[in-house]
Coordinates of C-alpha atoms in Angstrom, one line a residue:
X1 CA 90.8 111.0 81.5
X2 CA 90.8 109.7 85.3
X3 CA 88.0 110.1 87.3
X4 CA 89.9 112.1 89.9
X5 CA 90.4 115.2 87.2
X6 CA 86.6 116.2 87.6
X7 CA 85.1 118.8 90.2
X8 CA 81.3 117.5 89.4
X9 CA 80.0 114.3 88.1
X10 CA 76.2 114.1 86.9
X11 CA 75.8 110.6 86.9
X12 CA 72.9 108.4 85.4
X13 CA 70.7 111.9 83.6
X14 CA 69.0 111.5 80.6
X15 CA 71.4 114.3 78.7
X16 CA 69.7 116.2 76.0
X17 CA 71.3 118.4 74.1
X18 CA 69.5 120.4 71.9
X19 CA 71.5 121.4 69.6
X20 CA 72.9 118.2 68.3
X21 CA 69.8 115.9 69.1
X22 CA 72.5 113.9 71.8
X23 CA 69.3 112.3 74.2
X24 CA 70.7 109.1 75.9
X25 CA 71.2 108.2 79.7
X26 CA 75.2 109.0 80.6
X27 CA 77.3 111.0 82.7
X28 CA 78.6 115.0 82.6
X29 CA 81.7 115.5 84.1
X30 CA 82.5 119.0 85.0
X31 CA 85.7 120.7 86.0
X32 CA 86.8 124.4 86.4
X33 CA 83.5 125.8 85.3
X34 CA 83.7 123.7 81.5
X35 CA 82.1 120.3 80.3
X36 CA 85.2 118.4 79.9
X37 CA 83.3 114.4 79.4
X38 CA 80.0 113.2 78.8
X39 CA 79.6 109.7 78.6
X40 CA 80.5 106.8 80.8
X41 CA 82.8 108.4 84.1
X42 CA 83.8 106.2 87.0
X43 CA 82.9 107.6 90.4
X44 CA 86.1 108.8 92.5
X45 CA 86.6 109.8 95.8
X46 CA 86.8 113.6 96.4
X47 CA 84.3 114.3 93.1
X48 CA 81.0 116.1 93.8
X49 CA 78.2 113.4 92.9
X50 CA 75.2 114.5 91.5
X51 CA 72.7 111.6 91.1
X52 CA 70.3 112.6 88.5
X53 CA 68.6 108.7 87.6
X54 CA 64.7 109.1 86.4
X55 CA 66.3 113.1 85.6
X56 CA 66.8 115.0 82.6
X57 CA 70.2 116.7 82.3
X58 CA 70.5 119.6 79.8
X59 CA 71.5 123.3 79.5
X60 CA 70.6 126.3 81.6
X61 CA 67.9 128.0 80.2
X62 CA 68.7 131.8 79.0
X63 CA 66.4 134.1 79.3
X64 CA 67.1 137.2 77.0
X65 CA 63.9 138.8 78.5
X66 CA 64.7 139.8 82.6
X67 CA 64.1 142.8 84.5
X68 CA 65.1 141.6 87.4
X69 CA 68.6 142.1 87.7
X70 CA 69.5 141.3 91.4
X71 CA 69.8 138.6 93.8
X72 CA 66.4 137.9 94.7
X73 CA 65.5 137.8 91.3
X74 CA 68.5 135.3 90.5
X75 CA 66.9 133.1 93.3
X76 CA 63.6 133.0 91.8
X77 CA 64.6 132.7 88.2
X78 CA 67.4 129.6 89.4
X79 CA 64.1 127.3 90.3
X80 CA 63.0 128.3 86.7
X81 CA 65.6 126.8 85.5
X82 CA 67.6 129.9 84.0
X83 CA 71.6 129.8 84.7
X84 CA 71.3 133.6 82.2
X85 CA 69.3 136.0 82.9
X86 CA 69.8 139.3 80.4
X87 CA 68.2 142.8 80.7
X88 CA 68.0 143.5 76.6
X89 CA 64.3 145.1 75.9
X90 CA 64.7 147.6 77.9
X91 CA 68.5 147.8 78.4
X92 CA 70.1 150.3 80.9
X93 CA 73.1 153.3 80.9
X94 CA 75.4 154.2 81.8
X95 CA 76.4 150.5 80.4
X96 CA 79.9 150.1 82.0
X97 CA 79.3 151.8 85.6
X98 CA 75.5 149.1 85.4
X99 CA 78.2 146.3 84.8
X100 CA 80.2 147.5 87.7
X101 CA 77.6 147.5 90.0
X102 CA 76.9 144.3 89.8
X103 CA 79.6 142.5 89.8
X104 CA 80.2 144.8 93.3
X105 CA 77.2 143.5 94.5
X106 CA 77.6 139.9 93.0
X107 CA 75.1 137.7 91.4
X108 CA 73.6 134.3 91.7
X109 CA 72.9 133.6 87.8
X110 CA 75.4 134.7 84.9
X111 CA 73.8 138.3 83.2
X112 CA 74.2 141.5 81.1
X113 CA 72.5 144.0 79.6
X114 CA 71.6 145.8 76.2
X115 CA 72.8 149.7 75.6
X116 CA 69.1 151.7 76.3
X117 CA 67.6 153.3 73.3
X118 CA 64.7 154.9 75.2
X119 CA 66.9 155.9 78.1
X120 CA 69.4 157.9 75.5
X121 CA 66.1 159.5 74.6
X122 CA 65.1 160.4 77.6
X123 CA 69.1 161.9 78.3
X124 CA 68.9 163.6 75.2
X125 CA 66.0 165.2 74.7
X126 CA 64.7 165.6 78.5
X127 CA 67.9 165.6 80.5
X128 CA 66.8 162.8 83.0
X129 CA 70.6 161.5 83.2
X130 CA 70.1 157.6 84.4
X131 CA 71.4 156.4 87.1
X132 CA 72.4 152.7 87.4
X133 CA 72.0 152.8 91.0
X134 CA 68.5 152.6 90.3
X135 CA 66.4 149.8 88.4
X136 CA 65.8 149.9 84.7
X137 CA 61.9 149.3 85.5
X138 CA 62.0 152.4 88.0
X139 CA 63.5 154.7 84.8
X140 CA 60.6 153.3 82.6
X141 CA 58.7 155.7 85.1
X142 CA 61.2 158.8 85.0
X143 CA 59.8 161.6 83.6
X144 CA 56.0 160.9 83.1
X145 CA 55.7 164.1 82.9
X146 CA 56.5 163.5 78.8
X147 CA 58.9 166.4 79.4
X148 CA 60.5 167.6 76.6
X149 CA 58.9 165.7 74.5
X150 CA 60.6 162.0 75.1
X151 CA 57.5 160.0 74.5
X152 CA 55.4 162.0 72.4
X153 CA 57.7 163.8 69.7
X154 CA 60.2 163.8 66.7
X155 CA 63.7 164.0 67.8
X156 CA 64.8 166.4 65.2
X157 CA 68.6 166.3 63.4
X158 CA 70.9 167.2 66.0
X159 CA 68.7 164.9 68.9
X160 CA 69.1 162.1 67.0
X161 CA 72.8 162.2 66.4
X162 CA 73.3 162.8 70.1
X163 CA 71.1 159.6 70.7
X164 CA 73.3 157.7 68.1
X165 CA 76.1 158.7 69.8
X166 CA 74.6 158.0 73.7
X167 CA 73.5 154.6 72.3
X168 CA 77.0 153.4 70.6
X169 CA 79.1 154.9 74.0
X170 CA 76.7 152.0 75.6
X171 CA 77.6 149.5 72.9
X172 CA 81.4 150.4 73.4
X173 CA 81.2 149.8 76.6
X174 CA 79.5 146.1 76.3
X175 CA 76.2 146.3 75.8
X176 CA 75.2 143.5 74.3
X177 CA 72.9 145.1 71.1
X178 CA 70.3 147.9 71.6
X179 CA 67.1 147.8 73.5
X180 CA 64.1 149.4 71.7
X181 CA 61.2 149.5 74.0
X182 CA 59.7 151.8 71.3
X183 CA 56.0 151.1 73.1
X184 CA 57.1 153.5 75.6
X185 CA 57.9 156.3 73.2
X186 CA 56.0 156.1 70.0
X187 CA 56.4 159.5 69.0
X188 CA 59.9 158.6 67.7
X189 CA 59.7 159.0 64.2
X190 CA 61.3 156.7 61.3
X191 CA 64.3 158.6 60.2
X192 CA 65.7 158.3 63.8
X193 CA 64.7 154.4 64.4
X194 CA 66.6 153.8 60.9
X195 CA 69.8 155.7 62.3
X196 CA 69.4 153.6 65.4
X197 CA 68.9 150.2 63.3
X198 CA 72.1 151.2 61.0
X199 CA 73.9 151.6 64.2
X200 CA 73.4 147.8 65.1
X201 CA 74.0 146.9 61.8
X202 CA 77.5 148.5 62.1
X203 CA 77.7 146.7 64.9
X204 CA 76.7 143.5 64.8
X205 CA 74.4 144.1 67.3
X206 CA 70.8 142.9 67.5
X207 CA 68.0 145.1 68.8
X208 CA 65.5 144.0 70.9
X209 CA 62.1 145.5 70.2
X210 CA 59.2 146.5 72.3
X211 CA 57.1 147.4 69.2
X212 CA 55.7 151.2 68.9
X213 CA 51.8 150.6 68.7
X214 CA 49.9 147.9 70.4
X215 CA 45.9 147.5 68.8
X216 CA 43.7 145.3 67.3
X217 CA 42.5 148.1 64.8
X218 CA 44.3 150.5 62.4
X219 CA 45.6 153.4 62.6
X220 CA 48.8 152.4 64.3
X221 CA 47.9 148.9 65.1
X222 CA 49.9 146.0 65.9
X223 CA 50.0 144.4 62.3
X224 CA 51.5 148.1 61.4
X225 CA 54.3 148.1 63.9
X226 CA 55.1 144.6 62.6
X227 CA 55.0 145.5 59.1
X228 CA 57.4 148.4 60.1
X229 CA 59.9 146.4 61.9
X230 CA 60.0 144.0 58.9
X231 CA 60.7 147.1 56.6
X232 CA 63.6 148.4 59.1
X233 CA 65.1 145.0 58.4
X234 CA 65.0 145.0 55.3
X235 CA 66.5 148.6 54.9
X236 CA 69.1 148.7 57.3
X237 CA 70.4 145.2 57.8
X238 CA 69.9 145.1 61.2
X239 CA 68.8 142.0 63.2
X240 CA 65.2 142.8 64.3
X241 CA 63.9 140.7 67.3
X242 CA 60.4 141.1 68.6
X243 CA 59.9 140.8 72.4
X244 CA 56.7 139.3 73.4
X245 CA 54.6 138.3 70.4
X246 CA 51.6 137.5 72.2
X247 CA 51.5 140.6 74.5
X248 CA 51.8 142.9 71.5
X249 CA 49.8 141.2 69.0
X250 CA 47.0 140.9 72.1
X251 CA 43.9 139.5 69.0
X252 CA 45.7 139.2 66.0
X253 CA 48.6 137.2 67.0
X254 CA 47.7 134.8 63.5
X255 CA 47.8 137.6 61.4
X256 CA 50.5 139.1 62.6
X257 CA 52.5 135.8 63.2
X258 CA 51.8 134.9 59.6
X259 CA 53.4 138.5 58.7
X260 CA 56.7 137.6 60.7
X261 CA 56.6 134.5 59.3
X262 CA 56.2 135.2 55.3
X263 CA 59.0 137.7 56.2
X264 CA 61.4 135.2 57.5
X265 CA 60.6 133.0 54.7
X266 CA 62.0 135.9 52.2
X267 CA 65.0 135.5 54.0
X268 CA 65.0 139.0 56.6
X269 CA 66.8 138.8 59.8
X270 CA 63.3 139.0 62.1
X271 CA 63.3 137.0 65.4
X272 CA 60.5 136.6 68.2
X273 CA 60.2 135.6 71.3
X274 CA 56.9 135.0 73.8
X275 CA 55.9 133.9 77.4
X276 CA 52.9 131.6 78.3
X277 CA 51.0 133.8 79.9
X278 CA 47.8 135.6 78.5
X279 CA 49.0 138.3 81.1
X280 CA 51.2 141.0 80.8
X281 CA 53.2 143.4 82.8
X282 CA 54.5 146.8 82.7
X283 CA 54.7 150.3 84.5
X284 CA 51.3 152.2 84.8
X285 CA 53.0 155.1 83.2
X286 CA 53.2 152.9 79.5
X287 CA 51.7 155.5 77.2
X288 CA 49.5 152.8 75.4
X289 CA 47.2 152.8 78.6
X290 CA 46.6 156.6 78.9
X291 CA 45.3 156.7 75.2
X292 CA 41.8 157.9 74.9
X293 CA 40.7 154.9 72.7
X294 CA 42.5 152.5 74.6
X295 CA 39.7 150.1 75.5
X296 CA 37.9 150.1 72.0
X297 CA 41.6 149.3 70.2
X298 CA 42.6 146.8 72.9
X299 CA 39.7 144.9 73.8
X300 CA 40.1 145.5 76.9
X301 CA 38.6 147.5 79.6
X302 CA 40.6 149.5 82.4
X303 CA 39.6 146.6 85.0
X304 CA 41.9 144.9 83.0
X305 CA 44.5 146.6 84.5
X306 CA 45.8 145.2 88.2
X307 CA 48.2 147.0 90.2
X308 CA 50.3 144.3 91.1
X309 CA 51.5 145.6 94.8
X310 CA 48.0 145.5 96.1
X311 CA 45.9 143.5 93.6
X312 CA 43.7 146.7 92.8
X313 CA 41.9 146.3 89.1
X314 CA 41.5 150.3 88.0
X315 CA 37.8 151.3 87.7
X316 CA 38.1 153.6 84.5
X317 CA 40.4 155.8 83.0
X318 CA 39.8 159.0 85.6
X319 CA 42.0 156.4 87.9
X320 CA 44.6 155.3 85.6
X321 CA 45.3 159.0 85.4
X322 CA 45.4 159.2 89.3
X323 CA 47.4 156.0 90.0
X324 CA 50.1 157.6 86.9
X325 CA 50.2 160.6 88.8
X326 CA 50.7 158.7 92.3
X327 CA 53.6 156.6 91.1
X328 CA 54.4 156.7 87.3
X329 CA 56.7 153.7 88.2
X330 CA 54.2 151.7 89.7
X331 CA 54.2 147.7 88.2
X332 CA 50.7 146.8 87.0
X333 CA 49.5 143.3 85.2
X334 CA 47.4 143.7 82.1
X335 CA 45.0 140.6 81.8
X336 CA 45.0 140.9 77.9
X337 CA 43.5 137.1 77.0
X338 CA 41.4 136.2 79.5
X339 CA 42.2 132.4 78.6
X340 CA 39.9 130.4 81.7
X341 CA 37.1 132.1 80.2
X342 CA 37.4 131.9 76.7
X343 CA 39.2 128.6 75.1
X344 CA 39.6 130.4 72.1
X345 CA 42.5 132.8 73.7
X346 CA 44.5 129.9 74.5
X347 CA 44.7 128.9 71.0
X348 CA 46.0 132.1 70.1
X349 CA 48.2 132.0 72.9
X350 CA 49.4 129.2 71.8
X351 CA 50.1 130.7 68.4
X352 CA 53.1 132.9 69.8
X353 CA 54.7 130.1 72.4
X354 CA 54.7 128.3 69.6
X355 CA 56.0 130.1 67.0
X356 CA 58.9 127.9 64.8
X357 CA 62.2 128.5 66.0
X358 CA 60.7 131.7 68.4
X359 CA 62.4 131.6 71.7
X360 CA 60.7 131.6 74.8
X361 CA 61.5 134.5 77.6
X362 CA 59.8 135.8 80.6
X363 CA 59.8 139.4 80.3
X364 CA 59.8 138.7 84.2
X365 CA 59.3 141.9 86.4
X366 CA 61.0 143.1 90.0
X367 CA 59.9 142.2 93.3
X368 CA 58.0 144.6 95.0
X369 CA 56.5 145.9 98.7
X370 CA 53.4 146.7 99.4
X371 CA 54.0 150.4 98.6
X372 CA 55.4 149.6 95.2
X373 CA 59.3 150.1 95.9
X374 CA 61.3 147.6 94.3
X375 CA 62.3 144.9 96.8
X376 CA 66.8 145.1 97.2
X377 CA 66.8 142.6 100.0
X378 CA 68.2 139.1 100.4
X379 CA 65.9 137.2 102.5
X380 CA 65.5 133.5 101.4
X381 CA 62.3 132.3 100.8
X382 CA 61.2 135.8 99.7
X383 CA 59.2 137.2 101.9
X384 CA 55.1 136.2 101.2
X385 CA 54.5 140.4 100.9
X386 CA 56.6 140.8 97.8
X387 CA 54.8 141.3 94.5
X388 CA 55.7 140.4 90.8
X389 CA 54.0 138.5 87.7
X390 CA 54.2 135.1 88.0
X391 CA 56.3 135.0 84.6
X392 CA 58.9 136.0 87.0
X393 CA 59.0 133.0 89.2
X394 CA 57.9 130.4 86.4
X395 CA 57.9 131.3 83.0
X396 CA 60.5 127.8 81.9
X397 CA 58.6 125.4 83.9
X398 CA 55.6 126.5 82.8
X399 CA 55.7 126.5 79.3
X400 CA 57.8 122.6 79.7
X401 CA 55.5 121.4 82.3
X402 CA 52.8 122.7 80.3
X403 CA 53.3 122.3 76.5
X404 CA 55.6 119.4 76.3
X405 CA 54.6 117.2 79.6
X406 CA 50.9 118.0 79.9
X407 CA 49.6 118.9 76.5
X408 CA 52.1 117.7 74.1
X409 CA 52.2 120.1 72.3
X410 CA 55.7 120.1 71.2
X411 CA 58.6 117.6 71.6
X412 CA 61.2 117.7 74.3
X413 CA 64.2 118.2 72.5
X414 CA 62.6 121.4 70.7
X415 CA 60.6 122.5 73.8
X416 CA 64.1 122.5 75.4
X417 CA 65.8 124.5 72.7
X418 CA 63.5 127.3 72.8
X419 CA 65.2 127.8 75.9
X420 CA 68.7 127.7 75.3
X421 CA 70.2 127.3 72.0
X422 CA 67.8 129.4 70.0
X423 CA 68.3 132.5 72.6
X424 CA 72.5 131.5 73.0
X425 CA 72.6 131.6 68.5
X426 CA 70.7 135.5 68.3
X427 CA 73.2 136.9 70.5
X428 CA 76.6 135.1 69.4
X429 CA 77.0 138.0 66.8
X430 CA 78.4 140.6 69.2
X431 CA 79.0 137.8 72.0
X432 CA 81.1 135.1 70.5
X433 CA 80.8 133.7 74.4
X434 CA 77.2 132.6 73.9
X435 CA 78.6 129.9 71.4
X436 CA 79.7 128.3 75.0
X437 CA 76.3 128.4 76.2
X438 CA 72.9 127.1 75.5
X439 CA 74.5 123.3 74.5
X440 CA 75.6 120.1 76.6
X441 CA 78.8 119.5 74.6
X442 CA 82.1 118.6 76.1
X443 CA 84.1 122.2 75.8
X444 CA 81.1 124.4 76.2
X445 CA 80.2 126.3 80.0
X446 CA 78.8 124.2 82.8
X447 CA 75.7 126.1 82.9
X448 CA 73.6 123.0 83.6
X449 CA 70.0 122.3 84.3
X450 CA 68.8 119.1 86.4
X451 CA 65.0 118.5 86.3
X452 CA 62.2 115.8 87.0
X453 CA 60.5 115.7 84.1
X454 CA 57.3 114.0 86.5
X455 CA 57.0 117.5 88.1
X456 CA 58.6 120.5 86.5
X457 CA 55.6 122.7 86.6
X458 CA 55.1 126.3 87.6
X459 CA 53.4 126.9 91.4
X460 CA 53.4 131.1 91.0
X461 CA 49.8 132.6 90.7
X462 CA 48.7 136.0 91.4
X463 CA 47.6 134.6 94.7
X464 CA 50.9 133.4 95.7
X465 CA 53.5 135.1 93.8
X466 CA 56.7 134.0 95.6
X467 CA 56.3 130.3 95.2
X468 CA 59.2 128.9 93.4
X469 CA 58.6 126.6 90.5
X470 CA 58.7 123.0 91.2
X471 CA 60.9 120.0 89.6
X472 CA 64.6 121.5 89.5
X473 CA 66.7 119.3 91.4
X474 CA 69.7 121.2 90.5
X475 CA 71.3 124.1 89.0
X476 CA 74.7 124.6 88.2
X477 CA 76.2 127.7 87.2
X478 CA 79.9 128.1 85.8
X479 CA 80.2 124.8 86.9
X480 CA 78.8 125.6 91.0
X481 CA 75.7 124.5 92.2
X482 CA 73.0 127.0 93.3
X483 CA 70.6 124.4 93.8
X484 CA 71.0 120.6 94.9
X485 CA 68.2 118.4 96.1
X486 CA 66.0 121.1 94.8
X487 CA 67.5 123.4 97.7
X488 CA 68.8 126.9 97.3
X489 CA 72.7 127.4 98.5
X490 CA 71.9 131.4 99.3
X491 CA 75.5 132.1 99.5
X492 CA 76.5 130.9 96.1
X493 CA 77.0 134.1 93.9
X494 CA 78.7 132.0 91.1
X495 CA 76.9 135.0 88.0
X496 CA 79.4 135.9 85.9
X497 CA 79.1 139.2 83.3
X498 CA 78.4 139.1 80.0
X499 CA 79.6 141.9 77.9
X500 CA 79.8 142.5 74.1
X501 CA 82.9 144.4 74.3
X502 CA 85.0 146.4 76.7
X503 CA 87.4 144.8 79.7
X504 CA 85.1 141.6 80.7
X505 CA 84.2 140.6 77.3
X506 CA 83.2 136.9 77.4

């Protein structure tokens, strides 16, 4: 093939591609958004040259884990190295209109979304019709109130056929499986999570689970919500994937890893995913905080809890309550293994990051102002008064800088895969597309990562949120660089959707 049939060239990278094992120094050429060479490519005159010598070359990472969803999320996300960035815990409706929207407003980073289980719930049984206007984090916080019952109670016969049928619309319209954030309304009872799970099944869709009970002791512990999930796979067929193992399991990730484990091993369609944080992040309004017991079943006090907008820890649980009632959508971070205190946190951090063949995603959050609205700007760098988790800024680079490059803690090529192939394979069942993604093979998406492997590291803390992670030279996406030289091109808006179904289906 002549040189001069190439839009890109990536010349001199260390290519790795995960799925195959390919790692040798060679060349990528690129044309109308595809991988159409890798190997040995001439330069030509009029061909975009990407030096990447002393660079590894691979795929985007995808990042099945995002509430982000916008712009200035795509930005932050594009110097972690993601080229995907999907909304599936918590999902969002109406599906079609949310897909819309954003390819109105246009995004930097290719995305999609999952059809909302806990926002039919909240339609059905509490009329709180979602808007997609809004953000799916700011829903989380609609209707705190518990009214009618959306959190708390039993959806009886009729509910949960309306639910179904609210959920499948979503799936119809290319949702890409069913969120379960079922942490957010574990009242919901088993006969209507089966229905739900069936529904996937039907579908070929996976669900993506935000399991119901979060504590270190029984009743309705962690290990119990595990062992249930496992039993919903094994009834109904359905692909059950676990979203943050370590936040969940918070002290007994082993024994609940071993769980997962022993029931892959029997041969059950259970996935999990986890971030390399010992931090997590959520809405104040998460029922699991307001529970009486909460610190004894936790083991962790309410000055665990930060508000994230102005760094506040809560004093007890008189000001959870007030805070809940100020702004039930407020973002909060939950420091649930305090690891720089005690060693032995990290280890079972490391337990969940770790996990064989678990997938790593951020579970990153929204940017917020100092009042707590969700940032909707476009100002590059982000301005120094926005707010978020760090996860949201460096949850890729941390976890290669980190457990590959510092501690070695895992090989390259696997560290790697974590991030693209493994999360690309759990999706391909309703989204043949994803078979494009995740891999450096000629014929697959130019959704392409270039990094220093010397300096890929993380720089977002709590006390400097917006700084972008370090060691991405560039980024491509459908074959267009966002980033080159490690600088941001703020007009590229190269995101294309990804939908299960319906008119844009990839």
């Amino acid at each position: 093939m002549p040189s001069k049939a190439f839009d890109v060239i990536i010349s001199g990278g260390r290519v790795i591609d995960p799925e195959t094992g390919r790692d040798e120094v060679a060349d990528v050429g690129i044309r109308g958004g595809g991988i159409v060479r890798i190997g040995r490519i001439p330069e030509a005159d009029g061909t975009r040259l990407i030096d990447a010598t002393g660079r590894v070359v691979c795929p985007g990472f995808i990042d099945l884990h995002a509430h982000g969803q916008c712009v200035a999320a795509d930005w932050m996300q594009a110097f972690d190295g993601v080229t995907t960035t999907l909304e599936l815990e918590v999902g969002v409706l109406p599906v079609g209109t949310w897909y819309e929207r954003q390819e109105q407003v246009g995004r930097v980073l290719n995305y999609g979304a999952s059809a909302s289980w806990i926002f039919a719930r909240k339609q059905v049984m509490a009329g709180i019709v979602p808007d997609p206007g809004r953000h799916p984090m700011e829903m989380m916080g609609e209707g705190a109130d518990n009214r009618g019952g959306w959190s708390s109670d039993v959806a009886g016969a009729r509910a949960v056929e309306e639910i179904c049928s609210v959920i499948e619309a979503g799936l119809r319209e290319g949702g890409i499986g069913i969120g379960i954030a079922h942490g957010y309304a574990p009242g919901a009872g088993i006969k209507e999570m089966t229905r739900v799970c069936e529904l996937a099944a039907r579908h070929a869709a996976p669900t993506f689970t935000h399991i119901a009970n979060m504590a270190n002791a029984d009743p309705l512990s962690s290990e119990d919500s595990y062992v249930r999930i496992v039993g919903l796979a094994a009834a109904t067929g359905a692909r059950m994937h676990i979203c943050h193992l370590n936040s969940t399991s918070l002290h007994d990730i082993a024994r609940c890893r071993a769980l997962i484990q022993h029931a892959q091993a029997c041969g059950l369609p259970v996935t999990v995913e986890a971030y390399p944080y010992g931090t997590g992040s959520t809405v104040i309004s998460a029922s699991f905080f307001a529970a009486l017991d909460f610190p004894d079943r936790t083991g962790s006090g309410y000055n665990s809890i930060e508000l994230i907008h102005n760094g506040a820890h809560l004093k007890d649980r008189a000001d959870l309550l007030s805070a809940r009632e100020a702004d039930p959508a407020a973002l909060v971070a939950w420091h649930f293994l305090d690891i720089e205190n005690e060693p032995a946190f990290q280890d079972l951090l490391d337990l969940s990051v770790l996990y064989p063949g678990g997938i790593i995603a951020s579970d990153g959050m929204p940017w917020v102002e100092p009042d707590g609205a969700i940032y909707r700007g476009e100002e590059w760098p982000l301005p120094k008064r926005l707010s978020s988790h760090p996860r949201s800024a460096g949850t890729f680079t941390k976890f290669i800088g980190e457990y590959w490059r510092d501690r070695g803690r895992i090989a390259l090529v696997d560290a790697l895969a974590k991030c693209t192939v493994l999360p690309a394979r759990l999706i391909e069942s309703c989204l043949p597309g994803m078979k494009r993604k995740g891999r450096l093979q000629e014929g697959c998406d130019a959704d392409i990562l270039v990094f220093d492997p010397a300096t890929i590291a993380s720089r977002a803390s709590f006390s400097d949120m917006t700084a972008p992670a370090a060691g991405v030279d560039a980024l491509l996406v459908c074959g267009r660089p966002v980033l080159l030289g490690g600088r941001l091109d703020a007009r590229a808006r190269p995101g294309r959707p990804l939908r299960a179904r319906g008119p844009a289906h990839a």
